[in-house]
mmCIF file of C-alpha atoms in Angstrom:
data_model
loop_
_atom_site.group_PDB
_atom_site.id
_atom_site.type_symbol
_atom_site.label_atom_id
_atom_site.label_comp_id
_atom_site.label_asym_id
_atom_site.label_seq_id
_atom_site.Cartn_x
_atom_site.Cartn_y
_atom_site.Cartn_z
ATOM 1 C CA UNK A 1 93.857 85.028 90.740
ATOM 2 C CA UNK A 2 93.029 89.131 90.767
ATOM 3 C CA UNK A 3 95.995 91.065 89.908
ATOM 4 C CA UNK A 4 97.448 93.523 93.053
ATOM 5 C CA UNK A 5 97.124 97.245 92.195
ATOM 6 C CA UNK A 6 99.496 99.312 92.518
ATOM 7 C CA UNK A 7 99.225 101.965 95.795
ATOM 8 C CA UNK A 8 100.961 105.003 94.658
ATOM 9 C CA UNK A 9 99.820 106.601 98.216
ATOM 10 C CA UNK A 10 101.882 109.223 100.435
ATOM 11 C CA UNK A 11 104.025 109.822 97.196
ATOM 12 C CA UNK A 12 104.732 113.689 96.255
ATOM 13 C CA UNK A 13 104.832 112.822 92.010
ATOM 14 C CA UNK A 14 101.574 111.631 90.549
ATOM 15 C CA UNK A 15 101.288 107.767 89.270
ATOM 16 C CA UNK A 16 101.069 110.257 85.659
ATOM 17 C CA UNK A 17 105.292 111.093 86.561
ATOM 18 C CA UNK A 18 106.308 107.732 88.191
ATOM 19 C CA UNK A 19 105.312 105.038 86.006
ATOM 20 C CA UNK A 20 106.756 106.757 82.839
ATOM 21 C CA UNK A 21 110.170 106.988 84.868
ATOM 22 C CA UNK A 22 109.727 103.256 85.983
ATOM 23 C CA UNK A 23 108.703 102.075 83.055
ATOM 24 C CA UNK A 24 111.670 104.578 80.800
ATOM 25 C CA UNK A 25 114.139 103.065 83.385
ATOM 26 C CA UNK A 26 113.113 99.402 83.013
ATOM 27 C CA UNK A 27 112.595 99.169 79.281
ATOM 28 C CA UNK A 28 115.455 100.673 77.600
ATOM 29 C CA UNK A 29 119.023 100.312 78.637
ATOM 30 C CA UNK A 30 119.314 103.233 80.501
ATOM 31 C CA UNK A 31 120.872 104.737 83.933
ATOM 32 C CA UNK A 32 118.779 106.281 86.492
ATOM 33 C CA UNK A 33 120.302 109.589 85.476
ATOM 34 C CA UNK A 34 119.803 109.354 81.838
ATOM 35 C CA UNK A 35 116.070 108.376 82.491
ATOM 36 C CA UNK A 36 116.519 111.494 84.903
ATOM 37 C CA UNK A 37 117.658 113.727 82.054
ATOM 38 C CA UNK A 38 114.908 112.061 79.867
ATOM 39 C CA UNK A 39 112.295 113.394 82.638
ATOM 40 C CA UNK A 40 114.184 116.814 82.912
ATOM 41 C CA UNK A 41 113.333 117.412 78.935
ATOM 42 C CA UNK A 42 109.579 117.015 79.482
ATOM 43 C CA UNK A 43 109.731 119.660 81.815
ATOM 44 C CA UNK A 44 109.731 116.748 84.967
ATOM 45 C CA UNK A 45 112.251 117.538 88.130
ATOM 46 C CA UNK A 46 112.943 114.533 89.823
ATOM 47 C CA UNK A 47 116.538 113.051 90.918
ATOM 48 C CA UNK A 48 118.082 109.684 89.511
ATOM 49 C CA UNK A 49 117.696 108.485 93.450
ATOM 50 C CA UNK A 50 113.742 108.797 93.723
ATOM 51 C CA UNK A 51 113.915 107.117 90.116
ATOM 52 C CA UNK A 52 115.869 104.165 91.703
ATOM 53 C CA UNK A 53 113.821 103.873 94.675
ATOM 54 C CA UNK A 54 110.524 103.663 92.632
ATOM 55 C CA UNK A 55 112.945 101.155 90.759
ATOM 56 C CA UNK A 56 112.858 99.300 93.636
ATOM 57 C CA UNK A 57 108.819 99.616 94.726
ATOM 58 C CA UNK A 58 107.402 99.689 91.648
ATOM 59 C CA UNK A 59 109.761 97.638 89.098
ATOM 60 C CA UNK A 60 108.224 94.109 89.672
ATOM 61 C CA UNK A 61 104.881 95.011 88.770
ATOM 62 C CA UNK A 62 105.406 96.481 85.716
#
């Protein structure tokens, strides 16, 4: 069975910005908005919303 890649198409952050946030908000214990203050450090801007949506699309596969 081949493995489904991801399709990070028609999204404004890189796959480089939104698997880090997935994957941040997924592994730890943490709240959208303190993987959305984790983000802010590096320098990233991105709400704790998009972070949940992405949650949402991208959190099975990983």
């Amino acid at each position: 069975m081949n493995a489904a890649t991801v399709s990070y198409k028609r999204h404004r952050f890189p796959p480089q910005i939104i698997a880090p946030a997935v994957w941040l908000y997924y592994r730890f214990p943490l709240s959208q908005r303190l993987a959305e203050e984790m983000l802010l450090e590096r320098g990233i801007v991105v709400s704790y919303e998009t972070i949940r949506r992405w949650g949402m699309k991208f959190g099975p596969d990983y």
